[in-house]
mmCIF file of C-alpha atoms in Angstrom:
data_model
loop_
_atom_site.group_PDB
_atom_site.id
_atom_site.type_symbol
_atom_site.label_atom_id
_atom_site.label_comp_id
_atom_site.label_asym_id
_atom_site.label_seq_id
_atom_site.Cartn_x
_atom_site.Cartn_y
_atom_site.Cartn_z
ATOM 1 C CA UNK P 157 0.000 0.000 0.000
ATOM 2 C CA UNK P 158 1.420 3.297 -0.907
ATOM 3 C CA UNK P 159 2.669 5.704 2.496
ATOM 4 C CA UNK P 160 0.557 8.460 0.709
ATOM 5 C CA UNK P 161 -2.521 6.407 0.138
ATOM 6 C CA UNK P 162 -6.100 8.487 1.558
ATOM 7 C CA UNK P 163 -8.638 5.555 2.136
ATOM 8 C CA UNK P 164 -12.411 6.490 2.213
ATOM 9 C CA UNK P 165 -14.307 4.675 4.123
ATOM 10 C CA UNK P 166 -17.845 5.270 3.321
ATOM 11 C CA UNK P 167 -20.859 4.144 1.474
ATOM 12 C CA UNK P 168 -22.563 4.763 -1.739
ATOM 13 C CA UNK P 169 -25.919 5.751 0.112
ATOM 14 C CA UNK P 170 -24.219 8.589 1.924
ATOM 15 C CA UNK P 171 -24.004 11.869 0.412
ATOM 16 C CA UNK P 172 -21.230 12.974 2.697
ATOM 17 C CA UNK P 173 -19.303 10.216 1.465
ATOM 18 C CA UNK P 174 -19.655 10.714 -2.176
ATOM 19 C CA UNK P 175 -18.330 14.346 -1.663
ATOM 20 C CA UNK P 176 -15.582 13.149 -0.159
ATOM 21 C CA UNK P 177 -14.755 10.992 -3.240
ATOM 22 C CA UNK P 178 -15.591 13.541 -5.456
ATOM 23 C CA UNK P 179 -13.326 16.155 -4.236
ATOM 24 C CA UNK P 180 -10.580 13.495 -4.148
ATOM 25 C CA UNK P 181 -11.219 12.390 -7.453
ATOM 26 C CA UNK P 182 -11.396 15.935 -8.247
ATOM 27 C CA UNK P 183 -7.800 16.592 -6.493
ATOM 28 C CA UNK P 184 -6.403 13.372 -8.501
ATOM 29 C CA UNK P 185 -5.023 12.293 -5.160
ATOM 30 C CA UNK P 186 -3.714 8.802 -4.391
ATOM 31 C CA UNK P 187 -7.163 7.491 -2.724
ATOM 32 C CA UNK P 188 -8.757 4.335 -2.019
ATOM 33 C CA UNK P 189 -12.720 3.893 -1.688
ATOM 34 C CA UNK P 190 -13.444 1.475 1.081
ATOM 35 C CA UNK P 191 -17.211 0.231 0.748
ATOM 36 C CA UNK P 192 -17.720 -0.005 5.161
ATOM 37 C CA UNK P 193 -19.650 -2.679 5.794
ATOM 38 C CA UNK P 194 -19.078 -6.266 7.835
ATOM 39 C CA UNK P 195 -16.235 -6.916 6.594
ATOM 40 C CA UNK P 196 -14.078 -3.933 7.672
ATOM 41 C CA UNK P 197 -15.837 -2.822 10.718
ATOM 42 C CA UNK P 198 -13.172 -3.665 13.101
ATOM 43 C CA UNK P 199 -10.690 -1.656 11.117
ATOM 44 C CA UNK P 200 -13.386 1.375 11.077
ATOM 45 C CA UNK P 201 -14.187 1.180 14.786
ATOM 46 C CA UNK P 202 -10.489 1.106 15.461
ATOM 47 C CA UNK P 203 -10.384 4.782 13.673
ATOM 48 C CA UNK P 204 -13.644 6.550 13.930
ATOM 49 C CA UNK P 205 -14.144 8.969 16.716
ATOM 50 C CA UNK P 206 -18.019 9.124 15.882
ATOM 51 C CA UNK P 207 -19.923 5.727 13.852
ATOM 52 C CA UNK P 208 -20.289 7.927 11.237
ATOM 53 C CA UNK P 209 -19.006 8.136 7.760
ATOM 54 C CA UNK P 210 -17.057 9.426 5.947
ATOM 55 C CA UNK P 211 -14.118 8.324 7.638
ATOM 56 C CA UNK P 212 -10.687 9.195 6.033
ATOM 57 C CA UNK P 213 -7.776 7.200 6.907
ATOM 58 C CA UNK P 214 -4.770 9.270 5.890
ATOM 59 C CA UNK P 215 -0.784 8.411 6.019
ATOM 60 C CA UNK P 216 0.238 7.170 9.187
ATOM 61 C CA UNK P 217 -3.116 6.222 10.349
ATOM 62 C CA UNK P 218 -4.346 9.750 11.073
ATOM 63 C CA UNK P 219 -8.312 9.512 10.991
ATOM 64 C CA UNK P 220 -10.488 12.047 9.737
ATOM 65 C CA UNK P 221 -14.213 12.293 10.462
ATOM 66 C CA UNK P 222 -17.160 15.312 9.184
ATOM 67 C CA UNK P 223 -16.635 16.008 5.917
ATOM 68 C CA UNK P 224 -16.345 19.456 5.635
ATOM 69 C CA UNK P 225 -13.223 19.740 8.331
ATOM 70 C CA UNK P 226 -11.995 16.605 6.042
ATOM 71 C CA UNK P 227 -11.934 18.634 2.656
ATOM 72 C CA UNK P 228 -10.342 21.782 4.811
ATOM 73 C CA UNK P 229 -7.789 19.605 6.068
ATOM 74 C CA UNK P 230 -6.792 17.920 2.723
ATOM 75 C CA UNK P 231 -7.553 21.528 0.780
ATOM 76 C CA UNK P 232 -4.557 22.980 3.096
ATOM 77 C CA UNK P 233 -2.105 19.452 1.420
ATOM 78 C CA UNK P 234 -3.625 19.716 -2.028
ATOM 79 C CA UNK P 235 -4.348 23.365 -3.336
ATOM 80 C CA UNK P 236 -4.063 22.326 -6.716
ATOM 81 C CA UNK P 237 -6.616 22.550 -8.793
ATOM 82 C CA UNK P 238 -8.190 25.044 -6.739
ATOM 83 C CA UNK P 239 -11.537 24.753 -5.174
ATOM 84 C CA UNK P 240 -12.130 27.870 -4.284
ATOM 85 C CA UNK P 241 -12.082 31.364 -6.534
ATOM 86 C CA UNK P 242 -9.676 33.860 -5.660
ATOM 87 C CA UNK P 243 -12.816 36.705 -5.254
ATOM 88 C CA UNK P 244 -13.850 36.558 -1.586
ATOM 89 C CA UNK P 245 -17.323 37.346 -2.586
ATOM 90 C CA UNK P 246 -18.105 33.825 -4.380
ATOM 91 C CA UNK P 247 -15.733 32.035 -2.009
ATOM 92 C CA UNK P 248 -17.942 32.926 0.613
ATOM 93 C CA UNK P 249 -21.047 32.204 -1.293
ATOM 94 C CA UNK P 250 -19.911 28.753 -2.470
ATOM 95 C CA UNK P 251 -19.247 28.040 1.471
ATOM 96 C CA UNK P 252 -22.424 29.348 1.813
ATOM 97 C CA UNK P 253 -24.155 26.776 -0.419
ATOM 98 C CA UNK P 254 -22.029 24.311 0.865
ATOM 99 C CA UNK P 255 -23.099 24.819 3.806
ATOM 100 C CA UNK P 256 -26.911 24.829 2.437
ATOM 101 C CA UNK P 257 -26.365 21.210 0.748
ATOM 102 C CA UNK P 258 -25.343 19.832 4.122
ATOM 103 C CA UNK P 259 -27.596 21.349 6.474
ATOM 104 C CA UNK P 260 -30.685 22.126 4.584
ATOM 105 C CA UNK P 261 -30.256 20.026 0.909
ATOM 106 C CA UNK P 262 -30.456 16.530 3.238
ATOM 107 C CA UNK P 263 -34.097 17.215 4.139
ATOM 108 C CA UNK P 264 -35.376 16.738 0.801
ATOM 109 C CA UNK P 265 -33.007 13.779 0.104
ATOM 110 C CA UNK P 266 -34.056 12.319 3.327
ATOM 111 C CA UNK P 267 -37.536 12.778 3.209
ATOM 112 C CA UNK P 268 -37.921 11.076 0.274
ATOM 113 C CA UNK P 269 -35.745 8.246 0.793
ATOM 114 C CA UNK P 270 -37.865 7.083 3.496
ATOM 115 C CA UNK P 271 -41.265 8.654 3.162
ATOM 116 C CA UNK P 272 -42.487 6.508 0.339
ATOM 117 C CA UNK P 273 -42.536 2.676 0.247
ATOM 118 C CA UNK P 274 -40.899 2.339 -3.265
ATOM 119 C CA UNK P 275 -37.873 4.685 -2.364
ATOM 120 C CA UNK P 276 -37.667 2.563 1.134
ATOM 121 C CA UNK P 277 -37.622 -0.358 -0.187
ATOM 122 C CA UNK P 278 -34.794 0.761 -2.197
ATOM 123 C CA UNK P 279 -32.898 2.017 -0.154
ATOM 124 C CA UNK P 280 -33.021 -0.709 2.650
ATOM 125 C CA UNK P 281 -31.938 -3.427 -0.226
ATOM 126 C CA UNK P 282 -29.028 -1.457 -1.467
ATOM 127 C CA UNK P 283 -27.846 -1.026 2.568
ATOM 128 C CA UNK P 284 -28.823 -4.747 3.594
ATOM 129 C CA UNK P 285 -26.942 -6.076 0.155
ATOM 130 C CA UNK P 286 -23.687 -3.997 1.692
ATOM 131 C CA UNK P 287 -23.738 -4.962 4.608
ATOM 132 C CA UNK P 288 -24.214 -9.056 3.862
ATOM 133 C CA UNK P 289 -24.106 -11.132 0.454
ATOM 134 C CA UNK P 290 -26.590 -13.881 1.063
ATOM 135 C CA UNK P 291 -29.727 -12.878 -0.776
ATOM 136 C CA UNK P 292 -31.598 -14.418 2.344
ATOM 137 C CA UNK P 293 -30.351 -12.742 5.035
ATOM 138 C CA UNK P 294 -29.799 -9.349 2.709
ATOM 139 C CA UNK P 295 -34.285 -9.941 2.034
ATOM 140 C CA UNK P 296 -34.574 -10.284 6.139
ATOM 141 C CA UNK P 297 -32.683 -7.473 7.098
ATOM 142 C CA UNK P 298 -33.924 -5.046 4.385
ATOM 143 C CA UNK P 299 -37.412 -4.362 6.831
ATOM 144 C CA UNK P 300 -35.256 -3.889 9.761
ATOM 145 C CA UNK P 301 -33.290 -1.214 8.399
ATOM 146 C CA UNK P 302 -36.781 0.540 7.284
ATOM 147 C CA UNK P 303 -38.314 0.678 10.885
ATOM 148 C CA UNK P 304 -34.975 1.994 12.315
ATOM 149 C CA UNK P 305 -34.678 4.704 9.593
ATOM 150 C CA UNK P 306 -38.669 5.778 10.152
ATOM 151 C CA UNK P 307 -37.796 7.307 13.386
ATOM 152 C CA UNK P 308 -34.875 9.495 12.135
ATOM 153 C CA UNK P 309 -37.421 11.250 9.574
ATOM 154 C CA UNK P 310 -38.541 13.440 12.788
ATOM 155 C CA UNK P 311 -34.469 14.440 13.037
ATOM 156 C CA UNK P 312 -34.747 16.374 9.596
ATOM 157 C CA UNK P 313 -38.204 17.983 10.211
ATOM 158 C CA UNK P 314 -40.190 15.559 7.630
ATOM 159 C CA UNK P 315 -43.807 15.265 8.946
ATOM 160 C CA UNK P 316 -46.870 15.144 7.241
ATOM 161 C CA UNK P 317 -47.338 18.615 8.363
ATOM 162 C CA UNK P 318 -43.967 19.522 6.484
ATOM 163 C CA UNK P 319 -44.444 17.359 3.466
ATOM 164 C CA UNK P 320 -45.082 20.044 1.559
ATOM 165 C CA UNK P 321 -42.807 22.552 2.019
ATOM 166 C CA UNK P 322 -39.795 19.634 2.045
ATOM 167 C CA UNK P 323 -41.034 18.571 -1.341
ATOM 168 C CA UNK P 324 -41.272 22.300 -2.875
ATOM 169 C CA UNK P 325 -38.400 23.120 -1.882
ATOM 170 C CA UNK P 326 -36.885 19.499 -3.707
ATOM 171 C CA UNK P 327 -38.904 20.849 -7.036
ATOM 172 C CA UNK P 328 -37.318 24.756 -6.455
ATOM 173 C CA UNK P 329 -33.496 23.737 -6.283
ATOM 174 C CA UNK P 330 -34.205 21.403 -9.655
ATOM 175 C CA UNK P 331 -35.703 24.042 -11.384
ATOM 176 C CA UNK P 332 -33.753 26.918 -9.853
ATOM 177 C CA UNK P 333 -30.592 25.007 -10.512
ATOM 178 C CA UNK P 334 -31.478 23.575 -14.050
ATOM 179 C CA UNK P 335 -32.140 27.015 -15.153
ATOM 180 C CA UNK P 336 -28.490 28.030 -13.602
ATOM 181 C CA UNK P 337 -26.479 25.113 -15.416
ATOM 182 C CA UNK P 338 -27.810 25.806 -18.782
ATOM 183 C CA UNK P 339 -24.996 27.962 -19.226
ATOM 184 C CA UNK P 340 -22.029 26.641 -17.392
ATOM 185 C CA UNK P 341 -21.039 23.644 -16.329
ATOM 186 C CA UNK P 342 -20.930 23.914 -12.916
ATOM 187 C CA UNK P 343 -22.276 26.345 -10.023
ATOM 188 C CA UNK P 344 -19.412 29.170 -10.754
ATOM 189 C CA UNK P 345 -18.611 28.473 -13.884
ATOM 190 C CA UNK P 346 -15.470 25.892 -15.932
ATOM 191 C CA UNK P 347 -14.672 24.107 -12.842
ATOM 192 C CA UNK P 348 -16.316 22.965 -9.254
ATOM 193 C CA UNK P 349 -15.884 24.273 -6.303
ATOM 194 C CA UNK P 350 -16.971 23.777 -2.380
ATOM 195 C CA UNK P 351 -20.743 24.924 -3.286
ATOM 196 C CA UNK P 352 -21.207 22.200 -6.014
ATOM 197 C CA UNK P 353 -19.957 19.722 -3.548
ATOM 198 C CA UNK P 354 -22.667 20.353 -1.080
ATOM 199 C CA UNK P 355 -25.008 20.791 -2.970
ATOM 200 C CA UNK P 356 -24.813 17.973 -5.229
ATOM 201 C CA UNK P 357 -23.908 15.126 -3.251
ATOM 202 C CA UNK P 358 -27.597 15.217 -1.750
ATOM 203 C CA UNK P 359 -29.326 15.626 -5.365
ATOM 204 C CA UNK P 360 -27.324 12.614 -6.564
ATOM 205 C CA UNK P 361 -28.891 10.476 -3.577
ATOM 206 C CA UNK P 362 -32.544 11.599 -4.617
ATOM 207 C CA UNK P 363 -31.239 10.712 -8.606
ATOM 208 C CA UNK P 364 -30.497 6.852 -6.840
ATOM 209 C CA UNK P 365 -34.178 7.234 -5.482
ATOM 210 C CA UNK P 366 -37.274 6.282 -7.433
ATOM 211 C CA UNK P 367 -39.675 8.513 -6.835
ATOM 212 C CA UNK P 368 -37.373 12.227 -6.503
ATOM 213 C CA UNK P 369 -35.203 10.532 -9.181
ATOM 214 C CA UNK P 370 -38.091 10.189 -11.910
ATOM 215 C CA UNK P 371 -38.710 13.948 -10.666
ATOM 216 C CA UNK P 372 -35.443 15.289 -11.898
ATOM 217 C CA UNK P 373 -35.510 13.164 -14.923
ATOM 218 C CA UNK P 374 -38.343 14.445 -15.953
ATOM 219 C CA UNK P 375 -37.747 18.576 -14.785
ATOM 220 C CA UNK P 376 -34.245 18.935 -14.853
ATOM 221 C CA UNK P 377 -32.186 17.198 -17.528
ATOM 222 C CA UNK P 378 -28.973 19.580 -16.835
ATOM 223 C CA UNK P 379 -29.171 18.787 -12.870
ATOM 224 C CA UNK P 380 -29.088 15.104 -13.906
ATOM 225 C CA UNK P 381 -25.627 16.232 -16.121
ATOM 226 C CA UNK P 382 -24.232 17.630 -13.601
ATOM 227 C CA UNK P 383 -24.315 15.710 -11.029
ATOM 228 C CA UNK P 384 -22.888 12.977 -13.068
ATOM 229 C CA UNK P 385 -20.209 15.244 -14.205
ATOM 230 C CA UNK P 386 -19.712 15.625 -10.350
ATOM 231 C CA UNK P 387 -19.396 11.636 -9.663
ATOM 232 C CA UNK P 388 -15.631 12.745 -11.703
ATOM 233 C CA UNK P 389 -14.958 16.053 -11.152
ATOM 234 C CA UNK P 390 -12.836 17.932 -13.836
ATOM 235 C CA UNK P 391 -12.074 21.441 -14.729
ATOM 236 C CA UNK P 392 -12.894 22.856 -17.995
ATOM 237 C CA UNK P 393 -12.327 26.422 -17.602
ATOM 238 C CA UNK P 394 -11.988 28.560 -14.822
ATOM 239 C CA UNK P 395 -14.340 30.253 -12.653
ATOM 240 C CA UNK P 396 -17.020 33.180 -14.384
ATOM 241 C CA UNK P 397 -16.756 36.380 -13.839
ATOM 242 C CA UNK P 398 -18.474 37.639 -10.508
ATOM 243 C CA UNK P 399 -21.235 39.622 -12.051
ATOM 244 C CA UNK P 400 -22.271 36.743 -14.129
ATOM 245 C CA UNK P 401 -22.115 33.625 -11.150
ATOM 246 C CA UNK P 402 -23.757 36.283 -8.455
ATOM 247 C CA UNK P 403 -26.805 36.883 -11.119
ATOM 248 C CA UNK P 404 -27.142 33.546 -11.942
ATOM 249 C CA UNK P 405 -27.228 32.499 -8.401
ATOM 250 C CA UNK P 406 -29.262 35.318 -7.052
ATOM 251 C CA UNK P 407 -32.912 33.494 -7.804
ATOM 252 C CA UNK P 408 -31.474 30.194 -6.004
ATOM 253 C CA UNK P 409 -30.159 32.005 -2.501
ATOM 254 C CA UNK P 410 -32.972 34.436 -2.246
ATOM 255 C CA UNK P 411 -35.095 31.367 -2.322
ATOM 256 C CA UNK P 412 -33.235 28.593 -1.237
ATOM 257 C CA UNK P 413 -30.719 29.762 0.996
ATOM 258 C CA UNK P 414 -32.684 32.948 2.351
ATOM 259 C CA UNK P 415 -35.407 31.981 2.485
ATOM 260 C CA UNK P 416 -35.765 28.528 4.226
ATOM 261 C CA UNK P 417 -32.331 27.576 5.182
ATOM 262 C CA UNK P 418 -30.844 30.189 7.508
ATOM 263 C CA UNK P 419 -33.865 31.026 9.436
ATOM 264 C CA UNK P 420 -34.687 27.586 10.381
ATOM 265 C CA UNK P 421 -31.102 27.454 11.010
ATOM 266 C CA UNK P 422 -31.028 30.744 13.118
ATOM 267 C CA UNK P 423 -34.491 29.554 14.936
ATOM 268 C CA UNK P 424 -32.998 26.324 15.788
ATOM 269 C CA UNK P 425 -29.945 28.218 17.208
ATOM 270 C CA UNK P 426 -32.236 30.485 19.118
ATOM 271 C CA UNK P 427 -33.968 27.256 20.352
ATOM 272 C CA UNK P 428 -30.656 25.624 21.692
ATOM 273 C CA UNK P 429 -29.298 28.940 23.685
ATOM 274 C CA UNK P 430 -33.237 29.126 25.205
ATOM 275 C CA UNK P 431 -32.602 25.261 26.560
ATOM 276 C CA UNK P 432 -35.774 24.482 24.635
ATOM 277 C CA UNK P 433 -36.358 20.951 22.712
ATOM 278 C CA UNK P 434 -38.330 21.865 19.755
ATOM 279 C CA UNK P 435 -38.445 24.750 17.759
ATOM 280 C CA UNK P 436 -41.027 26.569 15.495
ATOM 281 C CA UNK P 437 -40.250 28.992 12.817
ATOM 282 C CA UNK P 438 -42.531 30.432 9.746
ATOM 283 C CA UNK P 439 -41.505 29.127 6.861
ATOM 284 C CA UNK P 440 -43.352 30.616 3.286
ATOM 285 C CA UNK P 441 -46.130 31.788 5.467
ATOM 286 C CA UNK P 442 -46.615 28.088 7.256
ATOM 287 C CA UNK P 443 -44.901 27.053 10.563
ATOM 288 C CA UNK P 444 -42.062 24.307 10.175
ATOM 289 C CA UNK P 445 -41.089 22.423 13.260
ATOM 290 C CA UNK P 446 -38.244 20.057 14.218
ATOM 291 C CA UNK P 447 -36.171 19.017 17.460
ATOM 292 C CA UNK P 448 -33.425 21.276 18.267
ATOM 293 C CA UNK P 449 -29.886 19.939 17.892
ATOM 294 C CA UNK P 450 -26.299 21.094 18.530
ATOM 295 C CA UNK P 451 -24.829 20.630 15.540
ATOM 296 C CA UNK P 452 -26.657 22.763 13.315
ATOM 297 C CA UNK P 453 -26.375 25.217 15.805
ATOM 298 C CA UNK P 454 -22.953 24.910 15.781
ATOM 299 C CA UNK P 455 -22.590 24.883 11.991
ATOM 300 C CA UNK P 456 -24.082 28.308 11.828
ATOM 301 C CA UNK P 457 -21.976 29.706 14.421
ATOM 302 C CA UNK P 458 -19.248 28.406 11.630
ATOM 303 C CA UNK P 459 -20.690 29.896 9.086
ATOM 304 C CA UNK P 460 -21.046 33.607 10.644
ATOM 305 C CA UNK P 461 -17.255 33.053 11.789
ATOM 306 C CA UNK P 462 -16.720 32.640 7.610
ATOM 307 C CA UNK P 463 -18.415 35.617 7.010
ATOM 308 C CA UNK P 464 -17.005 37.759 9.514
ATOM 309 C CA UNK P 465 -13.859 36.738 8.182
ATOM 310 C CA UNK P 466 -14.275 38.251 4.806
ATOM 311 C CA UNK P 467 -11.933 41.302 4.675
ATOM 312 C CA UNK P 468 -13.667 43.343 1.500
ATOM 313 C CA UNK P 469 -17.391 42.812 1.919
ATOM 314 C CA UNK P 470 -18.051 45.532 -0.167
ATOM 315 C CA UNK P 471 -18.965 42.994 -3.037
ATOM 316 C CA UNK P 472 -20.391 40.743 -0.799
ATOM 317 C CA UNK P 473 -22.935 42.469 1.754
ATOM 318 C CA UNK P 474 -24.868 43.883 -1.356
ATOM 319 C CA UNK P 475 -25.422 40.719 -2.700
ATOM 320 C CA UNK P 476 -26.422 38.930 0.633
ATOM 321 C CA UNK P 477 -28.515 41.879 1.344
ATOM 322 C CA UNK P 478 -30.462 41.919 -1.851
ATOM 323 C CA UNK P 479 -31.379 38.368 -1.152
ATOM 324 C CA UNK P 480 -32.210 38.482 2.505
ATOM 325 C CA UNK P 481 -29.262 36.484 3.785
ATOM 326 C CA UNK P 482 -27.245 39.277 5.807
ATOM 327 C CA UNK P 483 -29.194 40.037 8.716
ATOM 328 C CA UNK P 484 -28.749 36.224 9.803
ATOM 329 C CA UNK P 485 -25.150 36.307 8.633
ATOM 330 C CA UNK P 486 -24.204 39.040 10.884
ATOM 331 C CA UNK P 487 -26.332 37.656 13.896
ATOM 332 C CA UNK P 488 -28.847 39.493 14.223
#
């Protein structure tokens, strides 16, 4: 095995994982996907801080977990092909929809996967067939995994109360991004960067999935490019000019980004500082509720440190502002 090797271990039903990949693939850096599952679970618990994945075993068994920190770390050892533009305005708006992908994109990707009993059944054959190889035991285990997913859907807000606005917002970013990418070939432009990771990792789960996957087949034939483009990452040009990517993007963030995923994000932080267990916040004009948890907290707290850190805003504010994102950037 080579001294330099990155191995990924993570799974093809896990968008964090195939972001991982994709950036690596994207880097060209010596990597090895490790499908986790029975067979390597020793090796994996040996590692992982957290049972999550991805996990990233790097050169002399250093283990990294959370796959944003992982890209940072490995962005810092590989800068080439950058993944980031140069202007501080997009950087901070691809972070931003990085950010989006992660937090808010899994909702829709989520809800889906185990709302309906096609996309279920799917999904709980594809895990039970990674985990074992008899067809048998792989057929017994597939219902198991459904009733211990069904209680997560509550984790990501998806309730028959908030079908509807998780599914609109699923038909929004396809038509909302299609529209973008029929222009460029990826979010800024000739070449990906942190935004398209996060963002498209969770679309390509739904394209796995029956029912949002005939959806985007049918609405957004350049999403469906795209991501697919994503699965091998490779620049063909360099980033747009600001003016151009900021206009093009504008429709997405106002309604995306500013309007559903930072202030559920900044009501859910408001929740956690009051000590309270649930939270409620008014999403397009109907109320959107979901258990209050740390981590998104903390990834906003992240994401206003990003911001703050942004030495010339005077490109930057004007754009968040005309889309209603600054006054939850700057904490207000």
């Amino acid at each position: 095995m080579a001294s330099d090797l990155y191995r990924i271990f993570g799974s093809e039903l896990s968008p964090y994982s195939v972001k991982v990949r994709s950036y690596c693939r994207y880097k060209q850096m010596p990597h090895e996907w490790v499908v986790r599952d029975a067979s390597n679970m020793a090796e994996f618990q040996k590692y992982a801080k957290l049972p999550l994945i991805p996990l990233v075993l790097g050169p002399g068994e250093e283990a990294l977990q959370d796959s944003t920190p992982i890209i940072e770390k490995l962005e810092a050892r590989f800068p080439e092909p950058p993944l980031q533009p140069e202007d501080p305005a997009l950087a901070f708006v691809s972070a931003l929809l990085e950010e989006y992908g992660d937090e808010w994109g899994n909702k829709p990707m989520f809800h889906y996967r185990w709302t309906y009993e096609a996309d279920q059944k799917s999904a709980a054959e594809r895990i039970a067939f990674s985990n074992v190889s008899d067809p048998e035991a792989a057929a017994k285990m597939a219902p198991v995994v459904i009733q211990r997913m069904l209680p997560r859907l509550s984790f990501v807000g998806s309730t028959e109360k908030t079908r509807d606005q998780i599914e609109g917002s699923y038909r929004r970013q396809l038509a909302l991004l299609d529209e973008h990418l029929s222009t460029r070939a990826f979010l800024m432009g000739g070449r990906p960067c942190l935004g398209d990771l996060g963002v498209y990792a969770q679309l390509h789960q739904a394209l796995g999935d029956p029912t949002p996957g005939a959806l985007m087949r049918a609405s957004a034939p350049r999403v469906v490019a795209w991501i697919e483009r994503m699965l091998e990452p490779r620049a063909d040009g360099d980033f747009e000019d600001r003016d151009a990517v900021l206009a093009g993007l504008r429709p997405f963030v106002a309604s995306e980004v500013a309007g559903l995923f930072l202030p559920w994000s900044a009501a859910n932080a408001r929740a956690l500082a009051a000590g309270e267990s649930e939270f409620h916040v008014e999403l397009e004009g109907k109320s959107f509720s979901q258990q209050t948890q740390k981590y998104h907290a903390r990834s906003l707290g992240v994401l206003r440190q990003r911001y703050q850190a942004v030495a010339d805003r005077s490109a930057l504010d004007p754009f968040l502002e005309e889309t209603g994102c600054l006054e939850v950037l700057r904490g207000a």
